[in-house]
PDB file of C-alpha atoms in Angstrom:
ATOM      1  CA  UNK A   1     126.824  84.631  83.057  1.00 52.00           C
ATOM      2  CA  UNK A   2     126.665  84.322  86.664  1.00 52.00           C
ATOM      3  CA  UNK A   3     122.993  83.225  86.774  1.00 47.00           C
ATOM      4  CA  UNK A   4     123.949  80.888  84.057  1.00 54.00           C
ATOM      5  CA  UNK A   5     126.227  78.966  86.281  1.00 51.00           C
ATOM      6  CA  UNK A   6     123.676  78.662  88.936  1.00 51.00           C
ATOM      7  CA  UNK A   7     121.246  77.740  86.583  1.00 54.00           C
ATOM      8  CA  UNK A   8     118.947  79.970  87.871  1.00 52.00           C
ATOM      9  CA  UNK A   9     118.630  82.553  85.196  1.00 57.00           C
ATOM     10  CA  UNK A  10     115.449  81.016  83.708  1.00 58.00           C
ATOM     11  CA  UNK A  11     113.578  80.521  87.075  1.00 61.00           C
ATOM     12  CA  UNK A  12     113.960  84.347  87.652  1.00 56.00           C
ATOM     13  CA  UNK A  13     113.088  85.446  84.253  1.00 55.00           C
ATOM     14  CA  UNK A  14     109.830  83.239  84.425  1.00 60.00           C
ATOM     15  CA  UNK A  15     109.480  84.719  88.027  1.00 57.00           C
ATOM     16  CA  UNK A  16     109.422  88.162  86.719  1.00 59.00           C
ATOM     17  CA  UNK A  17     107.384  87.164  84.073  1.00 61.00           C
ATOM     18  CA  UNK A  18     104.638  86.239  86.403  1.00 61.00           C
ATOM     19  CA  UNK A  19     104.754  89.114  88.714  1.00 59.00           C
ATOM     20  CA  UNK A  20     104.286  91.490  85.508  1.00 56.00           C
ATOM     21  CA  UNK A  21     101.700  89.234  84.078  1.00 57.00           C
ATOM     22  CA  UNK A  22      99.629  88.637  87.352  1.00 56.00           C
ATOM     23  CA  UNK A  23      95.781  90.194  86.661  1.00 59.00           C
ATOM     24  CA  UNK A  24      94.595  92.065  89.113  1.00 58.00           C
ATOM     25  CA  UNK A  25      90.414  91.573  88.845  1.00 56.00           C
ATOM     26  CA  UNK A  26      88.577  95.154  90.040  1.00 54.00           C
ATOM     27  CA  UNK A  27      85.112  93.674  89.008  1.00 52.00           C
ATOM     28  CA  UNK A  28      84.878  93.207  85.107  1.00 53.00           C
ATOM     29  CA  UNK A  29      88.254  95.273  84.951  1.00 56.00           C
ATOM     30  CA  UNK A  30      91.271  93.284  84.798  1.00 60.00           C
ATOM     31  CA  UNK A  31      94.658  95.044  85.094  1.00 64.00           C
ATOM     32  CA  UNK A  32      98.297  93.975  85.551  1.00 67.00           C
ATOM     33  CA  UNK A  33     101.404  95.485  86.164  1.00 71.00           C
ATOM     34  CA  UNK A  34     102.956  95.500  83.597  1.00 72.00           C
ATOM     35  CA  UNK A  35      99.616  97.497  81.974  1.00 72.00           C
ATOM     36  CA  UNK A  36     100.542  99.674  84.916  1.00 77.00           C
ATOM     37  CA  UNK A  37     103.586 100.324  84.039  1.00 81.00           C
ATOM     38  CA  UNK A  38     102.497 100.898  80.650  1.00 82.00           C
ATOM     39  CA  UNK A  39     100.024 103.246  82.100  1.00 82.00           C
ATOM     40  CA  UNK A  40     102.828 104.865  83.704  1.00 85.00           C
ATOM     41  CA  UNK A  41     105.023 105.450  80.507  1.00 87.00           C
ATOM     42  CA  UNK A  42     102.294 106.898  78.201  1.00 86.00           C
ATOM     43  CA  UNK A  43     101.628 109.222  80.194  1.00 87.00           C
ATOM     44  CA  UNK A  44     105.213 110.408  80.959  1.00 90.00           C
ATOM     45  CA  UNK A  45     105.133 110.344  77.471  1.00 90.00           C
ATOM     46  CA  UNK A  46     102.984 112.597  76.993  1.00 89.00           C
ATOM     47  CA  UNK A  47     104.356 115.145  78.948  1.00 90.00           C
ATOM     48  CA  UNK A  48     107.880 114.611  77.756  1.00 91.00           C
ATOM     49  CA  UNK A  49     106.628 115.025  73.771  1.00 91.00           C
ATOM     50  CA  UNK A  50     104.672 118.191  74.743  1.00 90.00           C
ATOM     51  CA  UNK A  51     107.483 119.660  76.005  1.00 90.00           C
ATOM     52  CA  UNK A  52     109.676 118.448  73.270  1.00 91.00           C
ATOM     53  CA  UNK A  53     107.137 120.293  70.986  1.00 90.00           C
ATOM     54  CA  UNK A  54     106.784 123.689  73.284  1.00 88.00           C
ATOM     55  CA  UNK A  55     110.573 123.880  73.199  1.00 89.00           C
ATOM     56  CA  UNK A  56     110.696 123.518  69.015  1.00 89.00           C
ATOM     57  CA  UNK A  57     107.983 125.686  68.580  1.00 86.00           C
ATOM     58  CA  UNK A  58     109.080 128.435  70.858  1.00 85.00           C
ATOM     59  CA  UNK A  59     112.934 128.452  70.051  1.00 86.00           C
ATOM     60  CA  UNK A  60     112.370 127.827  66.548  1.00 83.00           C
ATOM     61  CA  UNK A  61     109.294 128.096  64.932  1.00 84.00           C
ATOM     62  CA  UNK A  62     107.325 131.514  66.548  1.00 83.00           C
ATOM     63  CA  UNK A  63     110.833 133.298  65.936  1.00 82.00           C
ATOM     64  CA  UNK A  64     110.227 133.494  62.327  1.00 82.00           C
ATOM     65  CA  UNK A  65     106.193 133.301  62.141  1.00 81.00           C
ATOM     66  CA  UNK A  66     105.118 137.180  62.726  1.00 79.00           C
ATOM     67  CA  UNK A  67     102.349 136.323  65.246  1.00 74.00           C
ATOM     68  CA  UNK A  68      99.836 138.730  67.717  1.00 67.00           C
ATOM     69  CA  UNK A  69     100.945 139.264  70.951  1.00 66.00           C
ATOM     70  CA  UNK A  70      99.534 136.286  73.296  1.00 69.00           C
ATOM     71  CA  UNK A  71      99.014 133.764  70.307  1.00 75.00           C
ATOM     72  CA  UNK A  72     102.292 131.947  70.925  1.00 82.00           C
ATOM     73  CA  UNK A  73     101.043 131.194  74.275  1.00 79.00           C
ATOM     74  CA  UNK A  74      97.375 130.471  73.379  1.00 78.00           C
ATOM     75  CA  UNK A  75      99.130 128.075  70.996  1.00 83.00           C
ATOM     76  CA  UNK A  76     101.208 126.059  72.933  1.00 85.00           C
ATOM     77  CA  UNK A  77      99.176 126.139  75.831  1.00 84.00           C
ATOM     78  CA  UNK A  78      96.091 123.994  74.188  1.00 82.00           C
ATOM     79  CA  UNK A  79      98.685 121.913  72.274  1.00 87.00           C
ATOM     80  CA  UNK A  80      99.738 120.670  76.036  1.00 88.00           C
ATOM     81  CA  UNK A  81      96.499 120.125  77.306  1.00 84.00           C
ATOM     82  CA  UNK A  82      95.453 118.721  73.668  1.00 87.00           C
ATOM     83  CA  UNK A  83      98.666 115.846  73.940  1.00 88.00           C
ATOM     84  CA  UNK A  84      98.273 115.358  77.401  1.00 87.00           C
ATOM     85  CA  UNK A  85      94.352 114.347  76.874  1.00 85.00           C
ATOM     86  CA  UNK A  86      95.292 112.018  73.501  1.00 87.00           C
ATOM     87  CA  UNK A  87      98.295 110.452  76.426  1.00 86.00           C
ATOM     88  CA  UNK A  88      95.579 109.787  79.400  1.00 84.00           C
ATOM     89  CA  UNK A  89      93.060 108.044  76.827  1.00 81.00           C
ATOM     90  CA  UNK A  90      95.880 106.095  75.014  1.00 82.00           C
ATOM     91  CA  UNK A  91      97.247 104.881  78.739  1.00 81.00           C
ATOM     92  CA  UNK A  92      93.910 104.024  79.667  1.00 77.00           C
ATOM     93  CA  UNK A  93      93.089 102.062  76.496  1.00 76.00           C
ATOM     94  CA  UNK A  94      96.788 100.731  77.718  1.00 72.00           C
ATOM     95  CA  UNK A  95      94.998  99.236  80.526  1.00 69.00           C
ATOM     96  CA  UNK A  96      92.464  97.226  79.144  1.00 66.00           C
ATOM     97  CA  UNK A  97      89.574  99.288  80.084  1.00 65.00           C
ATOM     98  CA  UNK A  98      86.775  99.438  77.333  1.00 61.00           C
ATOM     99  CA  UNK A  99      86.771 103.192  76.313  1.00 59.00           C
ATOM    100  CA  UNK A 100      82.859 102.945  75.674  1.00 62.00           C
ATOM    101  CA  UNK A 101      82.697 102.313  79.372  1.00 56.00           C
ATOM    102  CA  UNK A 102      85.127 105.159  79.775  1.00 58.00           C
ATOM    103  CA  UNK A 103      82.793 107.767  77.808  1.00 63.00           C
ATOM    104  CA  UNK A 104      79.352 106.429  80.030  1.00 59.00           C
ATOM    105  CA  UNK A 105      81.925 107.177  83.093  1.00 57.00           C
ATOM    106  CA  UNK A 106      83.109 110.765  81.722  1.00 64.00           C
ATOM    107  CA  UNK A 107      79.713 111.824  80.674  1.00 68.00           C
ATOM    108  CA  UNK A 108      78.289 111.228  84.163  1.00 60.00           C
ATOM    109  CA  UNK A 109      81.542 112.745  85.741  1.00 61.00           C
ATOM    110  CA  UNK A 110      80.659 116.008  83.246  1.00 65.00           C
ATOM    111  CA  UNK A 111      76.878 116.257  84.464  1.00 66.00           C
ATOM    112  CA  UNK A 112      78.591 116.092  88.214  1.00 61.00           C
ATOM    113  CA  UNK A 113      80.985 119.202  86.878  1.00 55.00           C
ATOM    114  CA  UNK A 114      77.862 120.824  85.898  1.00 62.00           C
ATOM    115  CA  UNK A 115      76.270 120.684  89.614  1.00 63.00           C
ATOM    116  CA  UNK A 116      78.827 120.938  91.640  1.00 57.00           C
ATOM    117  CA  UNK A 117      81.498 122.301  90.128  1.00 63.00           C
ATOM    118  CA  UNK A 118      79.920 125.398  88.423  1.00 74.00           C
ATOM    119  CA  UNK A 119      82.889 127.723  89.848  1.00 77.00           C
ATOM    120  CA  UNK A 120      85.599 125.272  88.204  1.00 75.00           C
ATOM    121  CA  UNK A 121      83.823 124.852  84.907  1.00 74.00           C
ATOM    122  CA  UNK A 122      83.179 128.269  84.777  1.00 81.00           C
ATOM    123  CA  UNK A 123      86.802 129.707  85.322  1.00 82.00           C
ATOM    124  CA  UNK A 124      87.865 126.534  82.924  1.00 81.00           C
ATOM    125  CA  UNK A 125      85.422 127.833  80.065  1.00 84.00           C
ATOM    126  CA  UNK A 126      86.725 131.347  80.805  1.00 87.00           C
ATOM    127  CA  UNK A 127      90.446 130.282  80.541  1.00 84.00           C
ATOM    128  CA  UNK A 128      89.745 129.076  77.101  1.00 84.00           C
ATOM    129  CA  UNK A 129      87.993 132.610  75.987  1.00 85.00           C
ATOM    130  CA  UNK A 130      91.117 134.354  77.208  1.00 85.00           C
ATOM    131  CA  UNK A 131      93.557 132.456  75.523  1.00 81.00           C
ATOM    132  CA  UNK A 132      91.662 132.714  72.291  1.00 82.00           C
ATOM    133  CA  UNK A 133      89.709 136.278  72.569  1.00 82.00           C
ATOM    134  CA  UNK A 134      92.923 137.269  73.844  1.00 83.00           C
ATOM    135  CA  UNK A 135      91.372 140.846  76.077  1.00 85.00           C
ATOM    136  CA  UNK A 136      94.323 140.322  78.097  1.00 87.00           C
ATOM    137  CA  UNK A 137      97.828 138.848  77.521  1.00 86.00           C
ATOM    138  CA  UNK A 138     100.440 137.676  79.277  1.00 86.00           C
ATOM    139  CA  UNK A 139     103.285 140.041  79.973  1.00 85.00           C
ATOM    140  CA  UNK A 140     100.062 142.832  79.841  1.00 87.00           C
ATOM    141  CA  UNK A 141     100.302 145.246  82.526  1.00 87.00           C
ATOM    142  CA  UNK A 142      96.573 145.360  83.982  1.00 89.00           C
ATOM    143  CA  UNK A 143      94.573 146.823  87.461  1.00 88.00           C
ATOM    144  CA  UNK A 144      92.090 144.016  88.658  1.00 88.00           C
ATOM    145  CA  UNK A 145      90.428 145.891  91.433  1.00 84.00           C
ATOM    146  CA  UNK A 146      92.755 146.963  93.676  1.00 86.00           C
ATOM    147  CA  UNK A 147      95.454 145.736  92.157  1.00 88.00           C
ATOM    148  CA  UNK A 148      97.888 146.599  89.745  1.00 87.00           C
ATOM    149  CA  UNK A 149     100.585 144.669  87.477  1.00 88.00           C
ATOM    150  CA  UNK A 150     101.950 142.246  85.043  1.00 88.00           C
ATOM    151  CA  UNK A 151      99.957 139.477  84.161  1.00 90.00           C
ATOM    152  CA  UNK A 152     102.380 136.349  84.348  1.00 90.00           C
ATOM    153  CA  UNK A 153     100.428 133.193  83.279  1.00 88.00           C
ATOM    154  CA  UNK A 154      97.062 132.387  82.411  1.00 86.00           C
ATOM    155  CA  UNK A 155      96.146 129.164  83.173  1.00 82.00           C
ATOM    156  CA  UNK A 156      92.635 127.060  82.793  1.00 77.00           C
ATOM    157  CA  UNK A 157      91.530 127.485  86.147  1.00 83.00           C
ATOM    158  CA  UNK A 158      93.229 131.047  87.226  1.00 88.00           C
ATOM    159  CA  UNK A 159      95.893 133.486  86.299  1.00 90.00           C
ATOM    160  CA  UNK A 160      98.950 134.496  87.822  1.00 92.00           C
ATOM    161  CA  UNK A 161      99.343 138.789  88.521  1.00 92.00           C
ATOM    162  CA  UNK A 162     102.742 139.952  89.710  1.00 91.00           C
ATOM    163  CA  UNK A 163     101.685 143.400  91.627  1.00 88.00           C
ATOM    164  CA  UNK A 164     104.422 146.649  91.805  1.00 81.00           C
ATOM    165  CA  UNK A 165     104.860 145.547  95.100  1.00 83.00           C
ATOM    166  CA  UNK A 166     106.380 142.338  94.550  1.00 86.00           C
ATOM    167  CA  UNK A 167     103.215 140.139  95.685  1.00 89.00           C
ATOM    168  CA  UNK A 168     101.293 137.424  93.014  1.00 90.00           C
ATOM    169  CA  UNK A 169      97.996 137.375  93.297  1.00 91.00           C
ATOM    170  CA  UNK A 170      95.573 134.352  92.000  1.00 91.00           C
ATOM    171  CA  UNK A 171      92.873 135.713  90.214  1.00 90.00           C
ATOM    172  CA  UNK A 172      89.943 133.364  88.569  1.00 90.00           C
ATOM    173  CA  UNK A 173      89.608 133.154  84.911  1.00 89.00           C
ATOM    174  CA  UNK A 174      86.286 134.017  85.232  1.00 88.00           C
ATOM    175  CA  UNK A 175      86.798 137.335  87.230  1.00 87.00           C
ATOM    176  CA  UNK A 176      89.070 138.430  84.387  1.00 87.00           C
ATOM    177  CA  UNK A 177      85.714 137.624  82.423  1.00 87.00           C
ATOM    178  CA  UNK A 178      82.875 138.648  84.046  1.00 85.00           C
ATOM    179  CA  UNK A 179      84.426 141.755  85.732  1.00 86.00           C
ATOM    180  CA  UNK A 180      85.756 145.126  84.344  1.00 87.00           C
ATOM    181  CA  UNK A 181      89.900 144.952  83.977  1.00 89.00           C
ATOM    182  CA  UNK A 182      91.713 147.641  82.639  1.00 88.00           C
ATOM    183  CA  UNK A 183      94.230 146.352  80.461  1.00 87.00           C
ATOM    184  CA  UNK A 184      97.007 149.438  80.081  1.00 83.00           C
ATOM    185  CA  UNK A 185      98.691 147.759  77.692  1.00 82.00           C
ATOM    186  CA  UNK A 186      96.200 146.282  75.335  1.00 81.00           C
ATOM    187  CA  UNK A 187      96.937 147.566  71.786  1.00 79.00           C
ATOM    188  CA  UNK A 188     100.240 149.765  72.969  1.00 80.00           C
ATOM    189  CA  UNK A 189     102.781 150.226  75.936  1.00 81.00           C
ATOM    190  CA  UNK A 190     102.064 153.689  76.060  1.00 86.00           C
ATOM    191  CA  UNK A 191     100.579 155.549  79.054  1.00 88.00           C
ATOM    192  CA  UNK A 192      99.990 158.788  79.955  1.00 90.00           C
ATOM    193  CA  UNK A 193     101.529 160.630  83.386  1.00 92.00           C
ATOM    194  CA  UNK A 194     100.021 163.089  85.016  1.00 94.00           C
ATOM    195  CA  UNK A 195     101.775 165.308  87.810  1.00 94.00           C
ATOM    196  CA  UNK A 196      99.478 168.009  90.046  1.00 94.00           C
ATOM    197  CA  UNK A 197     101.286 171.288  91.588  1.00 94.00           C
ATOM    198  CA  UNK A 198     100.573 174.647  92.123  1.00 93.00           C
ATOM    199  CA  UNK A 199     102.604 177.566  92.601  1.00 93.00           C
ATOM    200  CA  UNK A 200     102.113 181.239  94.573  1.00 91.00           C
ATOM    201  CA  UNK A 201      99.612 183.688  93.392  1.00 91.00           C
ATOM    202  CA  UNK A 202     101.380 186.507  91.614  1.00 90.00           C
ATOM    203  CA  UNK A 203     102.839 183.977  89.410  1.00 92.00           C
ATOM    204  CA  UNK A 204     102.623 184.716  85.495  1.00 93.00           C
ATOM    205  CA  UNK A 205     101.133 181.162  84.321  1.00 93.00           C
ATOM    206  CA  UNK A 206     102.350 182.038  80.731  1.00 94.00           C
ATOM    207  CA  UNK A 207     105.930 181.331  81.984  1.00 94.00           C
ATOM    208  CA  UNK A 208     105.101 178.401  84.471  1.00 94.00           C
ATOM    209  CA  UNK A 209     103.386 176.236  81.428  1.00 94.00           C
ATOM    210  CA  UNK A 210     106.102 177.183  79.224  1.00 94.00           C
ATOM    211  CA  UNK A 211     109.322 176.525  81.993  1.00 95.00           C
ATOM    212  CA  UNK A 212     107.428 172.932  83.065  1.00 95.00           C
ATOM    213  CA  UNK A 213     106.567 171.820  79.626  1.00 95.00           C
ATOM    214  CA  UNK A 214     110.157 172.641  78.537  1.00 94.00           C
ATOM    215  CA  UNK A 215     111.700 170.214  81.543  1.00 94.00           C
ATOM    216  CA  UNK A 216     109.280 167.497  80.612  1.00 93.00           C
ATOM    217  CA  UNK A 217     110.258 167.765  76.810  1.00 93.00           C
ATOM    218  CA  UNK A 218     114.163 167.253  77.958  1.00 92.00           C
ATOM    219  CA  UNK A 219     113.522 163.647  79.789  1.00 91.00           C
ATOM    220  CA  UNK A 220     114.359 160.666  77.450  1.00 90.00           C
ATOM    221  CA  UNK A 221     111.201 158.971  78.614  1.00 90.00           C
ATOM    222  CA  UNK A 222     108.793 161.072  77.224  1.00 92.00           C
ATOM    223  CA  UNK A 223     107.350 161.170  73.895  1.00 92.00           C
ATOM    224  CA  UNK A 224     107.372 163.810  71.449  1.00 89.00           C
ATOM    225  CA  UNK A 225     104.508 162.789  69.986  1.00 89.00           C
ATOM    226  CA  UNK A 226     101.373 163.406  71.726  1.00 89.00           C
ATOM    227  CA  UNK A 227     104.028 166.084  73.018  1.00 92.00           C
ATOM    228  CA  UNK A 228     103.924 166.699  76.870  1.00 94.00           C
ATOM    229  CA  UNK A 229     101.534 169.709  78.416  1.00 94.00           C
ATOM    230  CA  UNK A 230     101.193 171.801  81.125  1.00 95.00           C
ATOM    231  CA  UNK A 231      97.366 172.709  81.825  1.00 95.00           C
ATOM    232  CA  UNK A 232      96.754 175.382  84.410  1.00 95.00           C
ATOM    233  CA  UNK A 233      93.614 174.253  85.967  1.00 93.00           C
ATOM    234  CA  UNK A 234      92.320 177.313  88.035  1.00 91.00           C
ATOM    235  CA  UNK A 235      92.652 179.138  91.356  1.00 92.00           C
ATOM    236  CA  UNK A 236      92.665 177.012  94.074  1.00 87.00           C
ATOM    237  CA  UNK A 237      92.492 178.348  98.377  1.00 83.00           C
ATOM    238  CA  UNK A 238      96.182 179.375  98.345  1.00 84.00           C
ATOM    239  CA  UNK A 239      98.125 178.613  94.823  1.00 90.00           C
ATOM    240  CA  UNK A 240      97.072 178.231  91.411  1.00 93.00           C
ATOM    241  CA  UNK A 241      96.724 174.556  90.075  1.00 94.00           C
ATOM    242  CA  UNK A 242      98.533 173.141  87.188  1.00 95.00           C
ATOM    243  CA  UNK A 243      98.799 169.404  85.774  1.00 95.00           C
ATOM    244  CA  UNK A 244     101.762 168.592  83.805  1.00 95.00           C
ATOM    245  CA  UNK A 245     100.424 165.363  80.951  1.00 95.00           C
ATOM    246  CA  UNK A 246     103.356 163.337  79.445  1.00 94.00           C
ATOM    247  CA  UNK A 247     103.234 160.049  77.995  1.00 94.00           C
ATOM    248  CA  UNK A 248     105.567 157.629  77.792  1.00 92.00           C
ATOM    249  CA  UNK A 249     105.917 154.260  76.131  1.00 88.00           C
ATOM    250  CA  UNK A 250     107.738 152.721  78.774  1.00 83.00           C
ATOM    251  CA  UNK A 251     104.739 151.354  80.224  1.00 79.00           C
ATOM    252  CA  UNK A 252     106.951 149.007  83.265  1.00 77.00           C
ATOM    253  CA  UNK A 253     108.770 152.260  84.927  1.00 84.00           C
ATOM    254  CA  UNK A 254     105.673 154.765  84.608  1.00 86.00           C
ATOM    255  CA  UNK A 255     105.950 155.318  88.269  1.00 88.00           C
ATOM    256  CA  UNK A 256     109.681 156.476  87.871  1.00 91.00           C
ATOM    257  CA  UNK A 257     109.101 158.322  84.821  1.00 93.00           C
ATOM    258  CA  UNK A 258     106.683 160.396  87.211  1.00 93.00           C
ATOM    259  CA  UNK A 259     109.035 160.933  89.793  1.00 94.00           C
ATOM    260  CA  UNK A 260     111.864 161.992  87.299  1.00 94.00           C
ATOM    261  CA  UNK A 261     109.130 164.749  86.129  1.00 95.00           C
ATOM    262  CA  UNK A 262     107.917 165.380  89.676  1.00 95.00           C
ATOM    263  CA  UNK A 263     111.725 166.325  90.333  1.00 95.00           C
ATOM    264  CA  UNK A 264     112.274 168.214  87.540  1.00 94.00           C
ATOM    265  CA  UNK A 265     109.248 170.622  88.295  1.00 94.00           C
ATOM    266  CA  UNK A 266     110.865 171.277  91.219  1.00 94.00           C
ATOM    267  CA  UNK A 267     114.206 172.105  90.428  1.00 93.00           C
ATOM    268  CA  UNK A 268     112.864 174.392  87.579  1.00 94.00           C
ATOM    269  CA  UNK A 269     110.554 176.278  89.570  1.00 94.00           C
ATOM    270  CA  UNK A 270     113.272 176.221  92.274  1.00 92.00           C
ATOM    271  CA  UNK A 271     115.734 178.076  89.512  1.00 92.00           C
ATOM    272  CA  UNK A 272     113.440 180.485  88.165  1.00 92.00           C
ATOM    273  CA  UNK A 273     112.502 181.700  91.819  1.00 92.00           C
ATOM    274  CA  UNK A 274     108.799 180.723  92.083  1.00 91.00           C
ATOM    275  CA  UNK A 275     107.305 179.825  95.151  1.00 90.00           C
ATOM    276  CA  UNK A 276     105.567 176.629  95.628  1.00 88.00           C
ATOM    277  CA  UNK A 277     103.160 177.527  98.113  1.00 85.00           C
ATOM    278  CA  UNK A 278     101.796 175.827 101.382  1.00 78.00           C
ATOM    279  CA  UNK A 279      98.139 176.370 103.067  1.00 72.00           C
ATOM    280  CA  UNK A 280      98.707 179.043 105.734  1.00 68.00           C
ATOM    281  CA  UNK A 281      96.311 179.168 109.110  1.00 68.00           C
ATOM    282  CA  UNK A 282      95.706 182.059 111.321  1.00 67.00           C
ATOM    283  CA  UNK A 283      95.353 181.288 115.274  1.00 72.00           C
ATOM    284  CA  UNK A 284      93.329 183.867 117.210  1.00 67.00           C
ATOM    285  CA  UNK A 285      94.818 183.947 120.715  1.00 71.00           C
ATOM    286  CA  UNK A 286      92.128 186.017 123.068  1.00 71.00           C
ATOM    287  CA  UNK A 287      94.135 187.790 125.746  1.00 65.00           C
ATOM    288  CA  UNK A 288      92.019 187.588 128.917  1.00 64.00           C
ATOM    289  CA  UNK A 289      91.410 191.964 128.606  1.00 63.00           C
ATOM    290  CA  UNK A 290      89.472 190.677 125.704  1.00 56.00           C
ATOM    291  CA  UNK A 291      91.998 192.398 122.816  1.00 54.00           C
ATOM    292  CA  UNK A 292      92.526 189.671 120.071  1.00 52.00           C
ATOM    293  CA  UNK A 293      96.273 188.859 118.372  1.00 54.00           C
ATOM    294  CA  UNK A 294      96.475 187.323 115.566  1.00 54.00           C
ATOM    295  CA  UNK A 295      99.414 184.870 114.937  1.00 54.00           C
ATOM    296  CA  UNK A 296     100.040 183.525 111.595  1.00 53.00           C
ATOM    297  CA  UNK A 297     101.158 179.693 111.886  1.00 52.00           C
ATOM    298  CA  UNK A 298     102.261 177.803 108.796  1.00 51.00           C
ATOM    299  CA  UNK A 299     101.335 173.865 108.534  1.00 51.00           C
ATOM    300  CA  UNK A 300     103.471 172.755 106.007  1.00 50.00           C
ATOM    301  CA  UNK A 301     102.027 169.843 103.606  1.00 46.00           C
TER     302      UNK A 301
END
């Protein structure tokens, strides 16, 4: 080879050689590079057999394994963090360091996580829970306070909620915890729709809850079992008050399911000519020979 000829091959192999093999003394500690490097390439790894093993397991294995919603996840989740812990104590044992030394150092590290990082323990301890206790699942569609969606990812620290609007919001394992969630899609995807109207006085009701329950019956969404029902709820300042209930199992497009239903009440009152009504006000005008008119002025909704 070319080094050969300029005899020079050797004196840059035994050059490498040395830089790799130079020790590096950080007080009883002595590291190399070439322990770095080896360092380096456990760990990657690591990471490169844990996905090797997500992939298998996902594409393969849960296919055919009839598992509970969220265990899949749970699964492979801990068997990353699990390989990933095994790769950081191999590459450190890679360096040379004396793992009994390592321990004294995590245990004091763990008592500092227990003083001053109460918050991160605690939504680390809570990630765990959920994964295992499973009260919410990914792909669950949940309300977290104010907000309302699909719950993305849960991670050790905090989980990932995609609202209706579009936004993600990071919430903290330990809220999903410690704080009430309602999970609308814990043991099924079905949920119920309600829709509020009214409709003029002089109205037979008897017809209303049979013309509105018939519409909701016809829309594909709907279930026919619990079958939808019109409820007339009493007489309110100027209609009388109904609530059509449907459910639906398709938990993701509730909110157009409603609207669907919202339109069809109106078109079928619209046919069968009964009013929807809309509070009416009357203005007393005071004519300055001190006769009163009354004027009737509508304010529509």
């Amino acid at each position: 080879s070319t080094l050969n000829q300029f005899s020079v091959r050797q004196t840059i192999f035994d050059y490498i050689k040395e830089i790799f093999g130079a020790q590096l003394m950080i007080g009883s500690i002595s590291i190399s590079l070439n322990d770095l490097l080896i360092f380096a390439i456990t760990i990657w790894l690591s990471f490169a057999i844990s996905k090797l093993i997500r992939f298998i397991l996902e594409e393969d294995i849960y296919p055919r394994v009839n598992l509970a919603g969220g265990v899949p996840y749970a699964i492979s989740t801990m068997l990353h963090y699990a390989l990933l812990v095994v790769g950081f104590i191999l590459a450190i044992a890679a360096l040379g360091i004396d793992l009994t030394k390592f321990t004294i150092l995590a245990g004091a590290f763990g008592v500092g996580l227990g003083f001053g990082l109460q918050t991160i323990v605690n939504n680390f301890v809570s990630g765990i829970i959920l994964l295992f206790e499973r009260p919410v699942k990914v792909n669950d569609f949940v309300q977290i306070g104010e907000h309302q969606g699909e719950l993305k990812t849960i991670g050790l620290r905090a989980s990932v909620l995609r609202t209706l609007v579009g936004s993600e919001v990071i919430v903290p394992n330990g809220q999903l915890i410690s704080e009430e969630v309602t999970n609308w899609t814990f043991s099924d995807r079905q949920r119920r729709i309600e829709v509020d109207f009214g409709v003029a006085y002089g109205t037979d009701p008897r017809k209303v809850i049979e013309l509105v329950t018939a519409s909701a019956a016809e829309n594909e969404s709907v279930l026919t079992e619990p079958p939808p029902r019109t409820l007339f709820l009493g007489f309110g300042d100027s209609a009388l008050n109904f609530q059509l209930r449907a459910w639906t199992d398709d938990a993701d497009n509730w909110v157009v399911v409603r609207s669907e239903l919202t339109l069809a009440i109106h078109d079928v009152l619209g046919e069968n000519n009964i009013e929807i009504p809309f509070p009416q006000r009357v203005v007393h005008l005071r004519r300055t020979d001190g006769a009163i008119e009354e004027t009737p002025k509508k304010k529509p909704k």
